Amino acid sequence: MKLLSSQDWQAHAGKFIALWTDAQYAYALYQPAELVATPLVEGAYPALRHKGAAWFQRLAHDGYGHNAIGAADTRPAIEHFRSADGTAPWPEFASPGGEGVHQVAVGPIHAAIIEPGHFRFSLRGEEVLKLEARLGYSHKGTLALMRGKSPRLAARFAARISGDATVAHSIAFAHAAEAALGMTPPPRAVYLRAIMAELERLANHGSDIGAIAGDAGFSFLDARFALHREVLCEAARAAFGHRLMMDMVIPGGVAGDMSSGGAAAILAALLALESELPGLTRVFEDYASLQDRVVGTGVVSPALAAAYAAGGFTGRAAGQNHDARVSPGYAPYEHFGLEVPVEQDGDVAARIRIRLAEMTESIRLIRDMLANLPDTVIAMAPPSGSGSGLGVAESFRGPVWHWLRIEAGAISDAFAADASTLQWPLVEFAAATGILADFPLINKSINASYSGVDL
Amino acid sequence: MVWKTLLRHCIAQPAAPRRQDPAAVAALRQRLAAAGHEKLGRSLAIRHVAAGSCNGCELELRATQNLIYDLTQYGLSFTPSPRHADVLLITGVAGGNMIAAARQAREAMADPVLVLAMGDCAVDGGVFKGSPAIAGGAEAIMPVDLFVAGCPPEPAQIIEGLLALLEVNDILLARPVRVPR
Ligand code: SF4
């Protein structure tokens, strides 16, 4: 960590990833893993100008009451219900104005089986002029619950920051705890973690692509991909005892070894998916009515993606070549020569193509890892030390970062940034490139997590 | 590709349907009989409300609709509108920021209504129990008829719980209209 004066803090250049505060400092994280900090002065710090910083500054204010001096956007991010009498006044949603412009309010309860959030669209006819997302409905106080607990105990909260990325969050959290305590997990645990993470990626990429097609009225792909997700979840249960592999990754290793029939179950699920994937890809590419809905829809331009340093397939579909498995990189990916697909179009179709390419790569990775699984112990007990550490893992939707300070074996401060924190602003921009009826496709194609941001 | 797969499905043997969990049926029958419940049909429409979940429960709830579990074969389906729904299915901890919205959804439903709390979070707050940001489970914000525990419960367990609702439903008589608060 580099300590900066407030001038240097503001002048610092680089691709901004995250910002948070503790009792003493404000921290900012830049790609690939550069951590800088500046002391808080009377609970405040100078606001950063990076595009992506606004959300984090709002979160720091809502969570800890620390102000970003000079911030342009000071709306609450998650704590809406603060008034003393428990009422929740609706904020003013600024409209772009003009003749015939009206607003449509959606949520917090949505039509499908998904998490809550409020969307306020400003429309002219069907055309979306502006979207403002009001989040925080899934707020559970997760980070505060981690304090005072040992890393092993607190891992249960990290695993529930975003259930669809439970493995990735658990890995990032374990990386942070291991960095803070200066320990290296045994090789077998590192391989098993990566196998679980790639299974999670496959399950989510597939079911999201299917769901996008389903939203375009094309339920065939939805049904097939949902079936593959089911087969992958059952393989995960056979191998690791839990369909989502929740609580399997713990600081110091993994909670249990793969079952004796686990590898065979995983390989069978991979084979089923692999043999149908080319056909499903062809269906996606060949049906004009489907392509019509996804090509040119919800464009995130490369310039916008760069300004927000967007990670994951959202960034990689718009010219960003960043993948946390490669840079900063973590074990065991250095042994497997990961291919990172990149496209420039930035539309729904490009995001789907990137995810299809990543699925093929994940299948290969899992096979290679299973074939080379080291024969060591699977976990070591974390020492009861002190220190602070940063950890990252690439979830299916992008990098997730965890930061911990541990004092005498108990967590005294914790921070977690899901990839979604940088992606929600992109959802807002992408929505304003099309009509209202395209929003479900756009939203699902980025699939930012609500819980991952609301914490 | 599309046609071949569809054809294969037409000739394939479907999996045996699931049954309700007898223990859950007995417990629920007792509970509802004590309260007296107005009769609903054999087909229930479900309105799901996520009230502060981690989204793990939603993944498994969605999985009940896939080709393996095929929820609609039991006469159970999801509906976007609370006005059309018989069952309010709550996931999540009942976070402070969702209390008002979840209650509004309940109020928008026509009685009789069955309320199902799904997942450890909705049962009692789960791992988040004790957080000041949450009410701590669905029962803290409205009366609940059935709890399905698990983090997250597996699709088979969710279906067994829903089937228990179907099972007790047809023997019960007039239950007073309940207004949550
Ligand atoms: S019960 Fe478990 S899976 Fe369900 S919302 Fe709560 S933490 Fe997530």
Tab-separated table of C-alpha atoms in Angstrom, chain A:
chain	number	residue	atom	x	y	z
A	1	MET	CA	0.000	0.000	0.000
A	2	LYS	CA	1.247	3.495	-0.879
A	3	LEU	CA	0.286	6.426	1.347
A	4	LEU	CA	-0.427	9.611	-0.647
A	5	SER	CA	-0.943	13.257	0.183
A	6	SER	CA	-4.401	14.542	-0.683
A	7	GLN	CA	-3.007	16.239	-3.840
A	8	ASP	CA	-1.301	13.062	-5.042
A	9	TRP	CA	-4.414	11.065	-4.150
A	10	GLN	CA	-6.509	13.233	-6.440
A	11	ALA	CA	-3.911	13.400	-9.187
A	12	HIS	CA	-3.294	9.650	-9.230
A	13	ALA	CA	-3.747	8.235	-12.724
A	14	GLY	CA	-4.679	4.711	-13.675
A	15	LYS	CA	-7.631	2.449	-14.242
A	16	PHE	CA	-9.774	2.872	-11.164
A	17	ILE	CA	-11.354	-0.277	-9.678
A	18	ALA	CA	-12.646	0.492	-6.190
A	19	LEU	CA	-12.674	2.916	-3.271
A	20	TRP	CA	-13.447	2.374	0.408
A	21	THR	CA	-12.683	3.806	3.822
A	22	ASP	CA	-11.840	2.573	7.295
A	23	ALA	CA	-11.497	4.563	10.517
A	24	GLN	CA	-8.225	6.180	9.398
A	25	TYR	CA	-7.824	6.120	5.660
A	26	ALA	CA	-9.566	6.272	2.334
A	27	TYR	CA	-8.277	3.575	-0.011
A	28	ALA	CA	-8.356	3.458	-3.798
A	29	LEU	CA	-7.561	0.471	-5.944
A	30	TYR	CA	-6.236	0.634	-9.507
A	31	GLN	CA	-5.577	-2.035	-12.120
A	32	PRO	CA	-3.953	-4.457	-11.968
A	33	ALA	CA	-3.686	-4.375	-8.134
A	34	GLU	CA	-2.242	-1.035	-7.060
A	35	LEU	CA	-3.513	0.068	-3.658
A	36	VAL	CA	-3.133	3.689	-2.534
A	37	ALA	CA	-4.497	5.483	0.508
A	38	THR	CA	-4.850	8.940	1.966
A	39	PRO	CA	-5.581	9.842	5.595
A	40	LEU	CA	-9.120	10.901	6.447
A	41	VAL	CA	-9.347	14.460	7.747
A	42	GLU	CA	-12.323	14.878	10.069
A	43	GLY	CA	-13.983	11.885	8.479
A	44	ALA	CA	-13.603	13.194	4.949
A	45	TYR	CA	-11.320	12.744	1.938
A	46	PRO	CA	-10.998	14.451	-1.438
A	47	ALA	CA	-13.357	13.019	-4.071
A	48	LEU	CA	-11.796	11.206	-7.018
A	49	ARG	CA	-12.677	12.221	-10.555
A	50	HIS	CA	-12.672	8.706	-12.043
A	51	LYS	CA	-16.033	7.785	-13.534
A	52	GLY	CA	-16.402	4.654	-11.466
A	53	ALA	CA	-15.602	6.367	-8.161
A	54	ALA	CA	-19.022	7.986	-7.686
A	55	TRP	CA	-20.819	4.803	-6.637
A	56	PHE	CA	-18.091	3.837	-4.200
A	57	GLN	CA	-18.088	7.318	-2.674
A	58	ARG	CA	-21.836	7.129	-2.171
A	59	LEU	CA	-21.439	3.682	-0.574
A	60	ALA	CA	-18.672	4.947	1.745
A	61	HIS	CA	-20.969	7.736	2.844
A	62	ASP	CA	-23.947	5.464	3.446
A	63	GLY	CA	-21.953	2.788	5.237
A	64	TYR	CA	-19.539	4.834	7.334
A	65	GLY	CA	-20.617	8.462	7.064
A	66	HIS	CA	-17.348	9.453	5.374
A	67	ASN	CA	-17.758	12.335	2.935
A	68	ALA	CA	-16.010	12.735	-0.399
A	69	ILE	CA	-15.206	16.449	-0.559
A	70	GLY	CA	-16.129	17.918	-3.919
A	71	ALA	CA	-18.135	14.901	-5.107
A	72	ALA	CA	-20.696	15.814	-7.746
A	73	ASP	CA	-23.057	12.950	-6.876
A	74	THR	CA	-24.074	12.789	-3.219
A	75	ARG	CA	-27.320	10.784	-3.522
A	76	PRO	CA	-27.596	7.894	-1.073
A	77	ALA	CA	-26.609	4.562	-2.614
A	78	ILE	CA	-28.131	2.034	-0.229
A	79	GLU	CA	-29.500	3.480	3.011
A	80	HIS	CA	-32.819	4.867	1.834
A	81	PHE	CA	-34.812	4.343	4.959
A	82	ARG	CA	-33.007	6.663	7.294
A	83	SER	CA	-35.669	9.114	8.382
A	84	ALA	CA	-36.447	8.887	12.086
A	85	ASP	CA	-40.088	7.843	11.669
A	86	GLY	CA	-39.140	4.945	9.383
A	87	THR	CA	-40.839	6.411	6.321
A	88	ALA	CA	-39.098	6.230	3.021
A	89	PRO	CA	-39.624	9.349	0.961
A	90	TRP	CA	-39.009	8.839	-2.743
A	91	PRO	CA	-36.142	10.901	-4.074
A	92	GLU	CA	-36.508	13.257	-6.985
A	93	PHE	CA	-35.589	11.378	-10.188
A	94	ALA	CA	-34.328	14.116	-12.500
A	95	SER	CA	-35.914	13.917	-15.936
A	96	PRO	CA	-34.058	15.079	-19.037
A	97	GLY	CA	-37.114	17.211	-19.858
A	98	GLY	CA	-38.510	18.129	-23.264
A	99	GLU	CA	-41.840	17.662	-24.936
A	100	GLY	CA	-43.625	14.349	-24.365
A	101	VAL	CA	-41.039	13.041	-21.906
A	102	HIS	CA	-42.570	10.915	-19.181
A	103	GLN	CA	-41.277	8.542	-16.529
A	104	VAL	CA	-41.959	4.868	-15.972
A	105	ALA	CA	-41.254	3.352	-12.556
A	106	VAL	CA	-40.348	-0.337	-12.250
A	107	GLY	CA	-39.651	-2.186	-9.036
A	108	PRO	CA	-38.363	-2.775	-6.406
A	109	ILE	CA	-40.362	-5.977	-7.023
A	110	HIS	CA	-39.789	-7.198	-10.556
A	111	ALA	CA	-41.891	-9.436	-12.768
A	112	ALA	CA	-39.522	-12.399	-12.877
A	113	ILE	CA	-37.773	-14.448	-10.194
A	114	ILE	CA	-34.990	-11.959	-9.552
A	115	GLU	CA	-33.641	-9.635	-6.906
A	116	PRO	CA	-35.239	-6.306	-6.027
A	117	GLY	CA	-34.247	-2.892	-7.348
A	118	HIS	CA	-36.014	0.213	-8.570
A	119	PHE	CA	-35.600	1.463	-12.131
A	120	ARG	CA	-36.843	4.865	-13.175
A	121	PHE	CA	-36.982	5.287	-16.935
A	122	SER	CA	-37.424	8.638	-18.638
A	123	LEU	CA	-39.057	7.968	-21.985
A	124	ARG	CA	-40.095	9.765	-25.126
A	125	GLY	CA	-42.572	7.375	-26.671
A	126	GLU	CA	-40.811	4.043	-26.447
A	127	GLU	CA	-37.321	5.474	-26.595
A	128	VAL	CA	-35.397	5.402	-23.304
A	129	LEU	CA	-33.729	8.767	-22.737
A	130	LYS	CA	-32.408	8.030	-19.289
A	131	LEU	CA	-32.391	5.269	-16.698
A	132	GLU	CA	-31.706	5.807	-13.041
A	133	ALA	CA	-31.289	2.698	-10.899
A	134	ARG	CA	-32.074	2.984	-7.209
A	135	LEU	CA	-30.513	0.048	-5.391
A	136	GLY	CA	-30.077	-1.017	-1.793
A	137	TYR	CA	-33.204	-3.135	-1.392
A	138	SER	CA	-31.119	-6.245	-0.697
A	139	HIS	CA	-29.004	-4.508	1.936
A	140	LYS	CA	-28.261	-6.903	4.794
A	141	GLY	CA	-25.324	-5.293	6.598
A	142	THR	CA	-22.986	-8.065	5.420
A	143	LEU	CA	-19.641	-6.308	5.923
A	144	ALA	CA	-20.478	-5.210	9.462
A	145	LEU	CA	-21.296	-8.820	10.352
A	146	MET	CA	-17.746	-9.878	9.406
A	147	ARG	CA	-16.137	-7.690	12.059
A	148	GLY	CA	-14.932	-9.405	15.200
A	149	LYS	CA	-15.071	-12.866	13.617
A	150	SER	CA	-12.232	-15.152	12.608
A	151	PRO	CA	-11.591	-15.424	8.849
A	152	ARG	CA	-13.026	-18.964	8.827
A	153	LEU	CA	-16.273	-17.808	10.461
A	154	ALA	CA	-16.559	-14.671	8.356
A	155	ALA	CA	-16.136	-16.706	5.155
A	156	ARG	CA	-19.829	-17.606	5.415
A	157	PHE	CA	-20.709	-13.955	4.825
A	158	ALA	CA	-18.323	-13.643	1.887
A	159	ALA	CA	-20.010	-16.703	0.360
A	160	ARG	CA	-23.358	-14.888	0.536
A	161	ILE	CA	-22.412	-11.539	-0.987
A	162	SER	CA	-23.793	-12.742	-4.307
A	163	GLY	CA	-25.064	-16.329	-4.434
A	164	ASP	CA	-24.448	-16.744	-8.154
A	165	ALA	CA	-20.770	-15.886	-7.580
A	166	THR	CA	-20.419	-17.574	-4.213
A	167	VAL	CA	-17.293	-19.510	-5.207
A	168	ALA	CA	-15.558	-16.456	-6.678
A	169	HIS	CA	-16.328	-14.300	-3.636
A	170	SER	CA	-15.161	-17.058	-1.310
A	171	ILE	CA	-11.893	-17.350	-3.259
A	172	ALA	CA	-11.283	-13.586	-3.231
A	173	PHE	CA	-12.033	-13.489	0.492
A	174	ALA	CA	-9.707	-16.429	1.141
A	175	HIS	CA	-6.987	-14.732	-0.950
A	176	ALA	CA	-7.346	-11.574	1.178
A	177	ALA	CA	-7.216	-13.509	4.457
A	178	GLU	CA	-4.248	-15.560	3.277
A	179	ALA	CA	-2.404	-12.407	2.151
A	180	ALA	CA	-3.099	-10.745	5.501
A	181	LEU	CA	-1.819	-13.755	7.463
A	182	GLY	CA	1.056	-14.574	5.093
A	183	MET	CA	0.017	-18.112	4.252
A	184	THR	CA	-0.144	-20.128	1.031
A	185	PRO	CA	-2.927	-22.689	0.630
A	186	PRO	CA	-1.910	-26.229	-0.399
A	187	PRO	CA	-1.788	-26.919	-4.187
A	188	ARG	CA	-4.682	-29.391	-4.219
A	189	ALA	CA	-6.953	-26.781	-2.606
A	190	VAL	CA	-5.894	-24.206	-5.190
A	191	TYR	CA	-6.824	-26.575	-8.044
A	192	LEU	CA	-10.129	-27.574	-6.472
A	193	ARG	CA	-11.005	-23.897	-6.010
A	194	ALA	CA	-10.344	-23.182	-9.667
A	195	ILE	CA	-12.383	-26.208	-10.778
A	196	MET	CA	-15.320	-24.962	-8.697
A	197	ALA	CA	-14.914	-21.415	-10.016
A	198	GLU	CA	-14.974	-22.613	-13.641
A	199	LEU	CA	-18.035	-24.790	-12.960
A	200	GLU	CA	-19.752	-21.731	-11.530
A	201	ARG	CA	-18.782	-19.712	-14.611
A	202	LEU	CA	-20.164	-22.374	-16.948
A	203	ALA	CA	-23.462	-22.667	-15.082
A	204	ASN	CA	-24.031	-18.901	-15.032
A	205	HIS	CA	-22.886	-18.110	-18.559
A	206	GLY	CA	-25.118	-20.826	-19.962
A	207	SER	CA	-28.246	-20.004	-18.015
A	208	ASP	CA	-27.863	-16.262	-18.682
A	209	ILE	CA	-27.531	-16.774	-22.431
A	210	GLY	CA	-30.612	-18.971	-22.307
A	211	ALA	CA	-32.506	-16.391	-20.268
A	212	ILE	CA	-31.666	-13.627	-22.753
A	213	ALA	CA	-33.011	-15.787	-25.578
A	214	GLY	CA	-36.051	-16.520	-23.429
A	215	ASP	CA	-36.672	-12.795	-22.991
A	216	ALA	CA	-36.556	-12.438	-26.759
A	217	GLY	CA	-39.352	-15.013	-26.932
A	218	PHE	CA	-37.055	-17.858	-27.927
A	219	SER	CA	-37.634	-20.428	-25.231
A	220	PHE	CA	-35.792	-23.305	-26.897
A	221	LEU	CA	-32.351	-21.988	-25.941
A	222	ASP	CA	-33.637	-21.100	-22.492
A	223	ALA	CA	-34.840	-24.654	-21.899
A	224	ARG	CA	-31.650	-26.270	-23.182
A	225	PHE	CA	-29.250	-24.025	-21.265
A	226	ALA	CA	-31.341	-24.353	-18.092
A	227	LEU	CA	-31.043	-28.116	-18.464
A	228	HIS	CA	-27.245	-27.871	-18.750
A	229	ARG	CA	-27.164	-25.637	-15.704
A	230	GLU	CA	-29.122	-28.302	-13.838
A	231	VAL	CA	-26.709	-31.036	-14.917
A	232	LEU	CA	-23.737	-28.896	-13.853
A	233	CYS	CA	-25.345	-28.158	-10.461
A	234	GLU	CA	-25.967	-31.851	-9.901
A	235	ALA	CA	-22.360	-32.635	-10.852
A	236	ALA	CA	-21.241	-29.998	-8.343
A	237	ARG	CA	-23.397	-31.640	-5.706
A	238	ALA	CA	-21.981	-35.065	-6.514
A	239	ALA	CA	-18.417	-33.769	-6.383
A	240	PHE	CA	-18.563	-31.195	-3.595
A	241	GLY	CA	-21.827	-31.804	-1.742
A	242	HIS	CA	-23.576	-28.522	-2.634
A	243	ARG	CA	-25.245	-27.480	-5.885
A	244	LEU	CA	-23.856	-23.946	-5.751
A	245	MET	CA	-20.653	-25.033	-3.948
A	246	MET	CA	-21.409	-22.558	-1.169
A	247	ASP	CA	-19.030	-22.543	1.848
A	248	MET	CA	-16.661	-24.944	0.075
A	249	VAL	CA	-13.786	-22.456	-0.240
A	250	ILE	CA	-12.405	-21.388	3.135
A	251	PRO	CA	-9.334	-19.385	4.166
A	252	GLY	CA	-6.426	-21.833	4.167
A	253	GLY	CA	-7.886	-24.234	1.609
A	254	VAL	CA	-11.182	-25.922	0.864
A	255	ALA	CA	-13.715	-27.365	3.307
A	256	GLY	CA	-13.766	-30.861	1.838
A	257	ASP	CA	-12.094	-32.959	-0.818
A	258	MET	CA	-13.798	-33.889	-4.068
A	259	SER	CA	-15.859	-37.081	-3.694
A	260	SER	CA	-14.531	-40.253	-5.316
A	261	GLY	CA	-17.114	-40.133	-8.124
A	262	GLY	CA	-16.846	-36.354	-8.422
A	263	ALA	CA	-14.447	-36.124	-11.332
A	264	ALA	CA	-16.521	-38.566	-13.384
A	265	ALA	CA	-19.731	-36.603	-12.695
A	266	ILE	CA	-18.079	-33.337	-13.708
A	267	LEU	CA	-16.561	-34.827	-16.863
A	268	ALA	CA	-19.941	-36.272	-17.868
A	269	ALA	CA	-21.623	-32.872	-17.413
A	270	LEU	CA	-18.877	-31.214	-19.466
A	271	LEU	CA	-19.233	-33.763	-22.243
A	272	ALA	CA	-23.011	-33.245	-22.425
A	273	LEU	CA	-22.569	-29.486	-22.591
A	274	GLU	CA	-19.690	-29.615	-25.042
A	275	SER	CA	-21.513	-31.855	-27.471
A	276	GLU	CA	-24.553	-29.575	-27.601
A	277	LEU	CA	-22.771	-26.214	-27.406
A	278	PRO	CA	-21.883	-25.907	-31.133
A	279	GLY	CA	-25.502	-26.655	-32.064
A	280	LEU	CA	-26.868	-24.146	-29.567
A	281	THR	CA	-24.368	-21.553	-30.790
A	282	ARG	CA	-25.567	-22.144	-34.361
A	283	VAL	CA	-29.182	-21.676	-33.291
A	284	PHE	CA	-28.212	-18.402	-31.645
A	285	GLU	CA	-26.373	-17.218	-34.765
A	286	ASP	CA	-28.800	-18.486	-37.407
A	287	TYR	CA	-32.207	-17.355	-36.216
A	288	ALA	CA	-32.756	-13.911	-37.709
A	289	SER	CA	-35.552	-13.072	-35.270
A	290	LEU	CA	-33.180	-13.669	-32.367
A	291	GLN	CA	-30.221	-11.843	-33.916
A	292	ASP	CA	-32.531	-8.928	-34.661
A	293	ARG	CA	-33.147	-8.500	-30.945
A	294	VAL	CA	-29.522	-8.737	-29.808
A	295	VAL	CA	-27.350	-7.162	-32.528
A	296	GLY	CA	-26.855	-3.433	-31.948
A	297	THR	CA	-28.869	-3.602	-28.708
A	298	GLY	CA	-27.619	-2.106	-25.449
A	299	VAL	CA	-24.291	-0.861	-26.750
A	300	VAL	CA	-21.550	-0.097	-24.234
A	301	SER	CA	-18.943	1.660	-26.374
A	302	PRO	CA	-15.253	0.826	-25.919
A	303	ALA	CA	-14.702	4.415	-24.730
A	304	LEU	CA	-17.340	4.016	-22.028
A	305	ALA	CA	-16.014	0.611	-20.996
A	306	ALA	CA	-12.514	2.101	-20.730
A	307	ALA	CA	-13.740	5.075	-18.688
A	308	TYR	CA	-15.277	2.703	-16.148
A	309	ALA	CA	-12.464	0.129	-16.451
A	310	ALA	CA	-15.252	-2.403	-16.908
A	311	GLY	CA	-14.213	-5.942	-16.144
A	312	GLY	CA	-15.684	-9.275	-17.062
A	313	PHE	CA	-17.468	-10.084	-20.309
A	314	THR	CA	-19.096	-6.616	-20.266
A	315	GLY	CA	-15.664	-5.036	-20.628
A	316	ARG	CA	-14.249	-7.744	-22.881
A	317	ALA	CA	-17.166	-7.308	-25.304
A	318	ALA	CA	-16.138	-3.646	-25.583
A	319	GLY	CA	-12.401	-3.764	-26.163
A	320	GLN	CA	-11.156	-4.209	-22.580
A	321	ASN	CA	-8.808	-7.167	-22.362
A	322	HIS	CA	-8.714	-7.350	-18.597
A	323	ASP	CA	-9.203	-10.658	-16.789
A	324	ALA	CA	-8.155	-10.995	-13.133
A	325	ARG	CA	-7.116	-14.610	-13.721
A	326	VAL	CA	-4.301	-13.250	-15.939
A	327	SER	CA	-3.652	-9.815	-14.445
A	328	PRO	CA	-2.853	-9.538	-11.574
A	329	GLY	CA	-3.263	-13.311	-11.933
A	330	TYR	CA	-3.484	-15.983	-9.276
A	331	ALA	CA	-2.789	-19.676	-8.910
A	332	PRO	CA	-3.273	-22.083	-10.591
A	333	TYR	CA	-4.136	-20.268	-13.852
A	334	GLU	CA	-0.490	-19.507	-14.696
A	335	HIS	CA	-0.072	-23.208	-15.600
A	336	PHE	CA	-2.916	-23.313	-18.093
A	337	GLY	CA	-2.318	-20.526	-20.631
A	338	LEU	CA	-5.706	-18.852	-20.407
A	339	GLU	CA	-7.120	-17.378	-23.637
A	340	VAL	CA	-9.034	-14.134	-23.047
A	341	PRO	CA	-11.514	-13.397	-25.872
A	342	VAL	CA	-12.051	-9.704	-26.720
A	343	GLU	CA	-14.567	-8.013	-29.046
A	344	GLN	CA	-15.312	-4.398	-29.924
A	345	ASP	CA	-19.068	-4.148	-30.634
A	346	GLY	CA	-20.166	-3.876	-27.015
A	347	ASP	CA	-23.763	-4.923	-27.745
A	348	VAL	CA	-25.878	-7.744	-26.293
A	349	ALA	CA	-24.753	-10.060	-29.114
A	350	ALA	CA	-21.057	-9.403	-28.420
A	351	ARG	CA	-21.528	-10.103	-24.725
A	352	ILE	CA	-23.188	-13.414	-25.598
A	353	ARG	CA	-20.369	-14.326	-28.022
A	354	ILE	CA	-17.733	-13.576	-25.392
A	355	ARG	CA	-19.559	-15.739	-22.885
A	356	LEU	CA	-19.875	-18.600	-25.379
A	357	ALA	CA	-16.123	-18.389	-26.027
A	358	GLU	CA	-15.429	-18.356	-22.295
A	359	MET	CA	-17.543	-21.467	-21.824
A	360	THR	CA	-15.382	-23.445	-24.236
A	361	GLU	CA	-12.300	-22.213	-22.410
A	362	SER	CA	-13.736	-23.157	-18.998
A	363	ILE	CA	-14.492	-26.685	-20.202
A	364	ARG	CA	-10.873	-27.059	-21.282
A	365	LEU	CA	-9.554	-25.608	-18.020
A	366	ILE	CA	-11.609	-27.954	-15.840
A	367	ARG	CA	-10.452	-30.992	-17.817
A	368	ASP	CA	-6.805	-29.926	-17.621
A	369	MET	CA	-7.063	-29.239	-13.917
A	370	LEU	CA	-8.775	-32.532	-13.149
A	371	ALA	CA	-6.068	-34.360	-15.092
A	372	ASN	CA	-3.310	-32.613	-13.153
A	373	LEU	CA	-4.872	-32.488	-9.699
A	374	PRO	CA	-1.993	-32.412	-7.167
A	375	ASP	CA	-2.040	-34.945	-4.376
A	376	THR	CA	-1.612	-32.838	-1.238
A	377	VAL	CA	-3.639	-31.940	1.835
A	378	ILE	CA	-6.655	-29.723	1.169
A	379	ALA	CA	-6.440	-27.152	3.959
A	380	MET	CA	-4.243	-25.573	6.629
A	381	ALA	CA	-5.471	-23.788	9.748
A	382	PRO	CA	-4.997	-20.008	9.454
A	383	PRO	CA	-2.555	-18.721	12.101
A	384	SER	CA	-3.916	-16.271	14.615
A	385	GLY	CA	-1.877	-13.339	13.335
A	386	SER	CA	-2.443	-9.727	12.380
A	387	GLY	CA	-2.154	-7.888	9.095
A	388	SER	CA	-4.080	-6.577	6.143
A	389	GLY	CA	-4.485	-8.133	2.735
A	390	LEU	CA	-6.089	-7.739	-0.656
A	391	GLY	CA	-7.570	-10.606	-2.666
A	392	VAL	CA	-9.145	-10.948	-6.083
A	393	ALA	CA	-10.915	-13.610	-8.110
A	394	GLU	CA	-12.542	-13.439	-11.528
A	395	SER	CA	-16.223	-14.260	-11.109
A	396	PHE	CA	-18.338	-15.015	-14.171
A	397	ARG	CA	-19.336	-11.347	-14.336
A	398	GLY	CA	-15.920	-9.847	-13.648
A	399	PRO	CA	-13.335	-9.350	-10.919
A	400	VAL	CA	-14.426	-9.383	-7.280
A	401	TRP	CA	-12.106	-7.782	-4.752
A	402	HIS	CA	-11.895	-8.315	-1.021
A	403	TRP	CA	-9.818	-6.404	1.466
A	404	LEU	CA	-9.372	-7.378	5.122
A	405	ARG	CA	-7.628	-6.130	8.193
A	406	ILE	CA	-7.085	-8.814	10.788
A	407	GLU	CA	-6.040	-8.109	14.371
A	408	ALA	CA	-5.002	-11.049	16.567
A	409	GLY	CA	-6.972	-13.489	14.459
A	410	ALA	CA	-10.208	-11.457	14.280
A	411	ILE	CA	-11.356	-9.286	11.395
A	412	SER	CA	-11.386	-5.618	12.343
A	413	ASP	CA	-12.261	-4.173	8.925
A	414	ALA	CA	-13.573	-5.665	5.710
A	415	PHE	CA	-14.439	-4.445	2.263
A	416	ALA	CA	-15.791	-6.238	-0.789
A	417	ALA	CA	-16.314	-4.907	-4.314
A	418	ASP	CA	-18.355	-7.034	-6.663
A	419	ALA	CA	-17.790	-6.426	-10.371
A	420	SER	CA	-21.353	-5.097	-10.447
A	421	THR	CA	-20.401	-1.878	-8.688
A	422	LEU	CA	-18.694	-0.683	-11.876
A	423	GLN	CA	-21.318	-2.300	-14.108
A	424	TRP	CA	-24.527	-0.722	-12.811
A	425	PRO	CA	-23.626	2.665	-14.328
A	426	LEU	CA	-23.025	0.825	-17.620
A	427	VAL	CA	-26.493	-0.767	-17.376
A	428	GLU	CA	-27.881	2.762	-17.024
A	429	PHE	CA	-25.987	3.950	-20.109
A	430	ALA	CA	-26.755	0.850	-22.178
A	431	ALA	CA	-30.481	1.110	-21.389
A	432	ALA	CA	-30.535	4.636	-22.786
A	433	THR	CA	-29.444	3.420	-26.221
A	434	GLY	CA	-32.677	1.633	-27.040
A	435	ILE	CA	-36.369	1.222	-26.403
A	436	LEU	CA	-38.016	0.124	-23.176
A	437	ALA	CA	-38.883	-3.323	-24.542
A	438	ASP	CA	-35.172	-4.039	-24.997
A	439	PHE	CA	-34.340	-3.359	-21.364
A	440	PRO	CA	-34.866	-6.922	-20.085
A	441	LEU	CA	-32.382	-8.198	-22.663
A	442	ILE	CA	-29.873	-5.458	-21.915
A	443	ASN	CA	-30.178	-5.917	-18.169
A	444	LYS	CA	-29.809	-9.673	-18.383
A	445	SER	CA	-26.916	-9.465	-20.841
A	446	ILE	CA	-24.867	-7.561	-18.230
A	447	ASN	CA	-26.556	-9.265	-15.259
A	448	ALA	CA	-25.167	-6.995	-12.571
A	449	SER	CA	-25.761	-8.341	-9.078
A	450	TYR	CA	-28.099	-6.470	-6.725
A	451	SER	CA	-26.994	-8.227	-3.564
A	452	GLY	CA	-23.334	-7.820	-4.569
A	453	VAL	CA	-23.702	-4.034	-4.480
A	454	ASP	CA	-26.270	-3.677	-1.704
A	455	LEU	CA	-24.184	-5.847	0.658
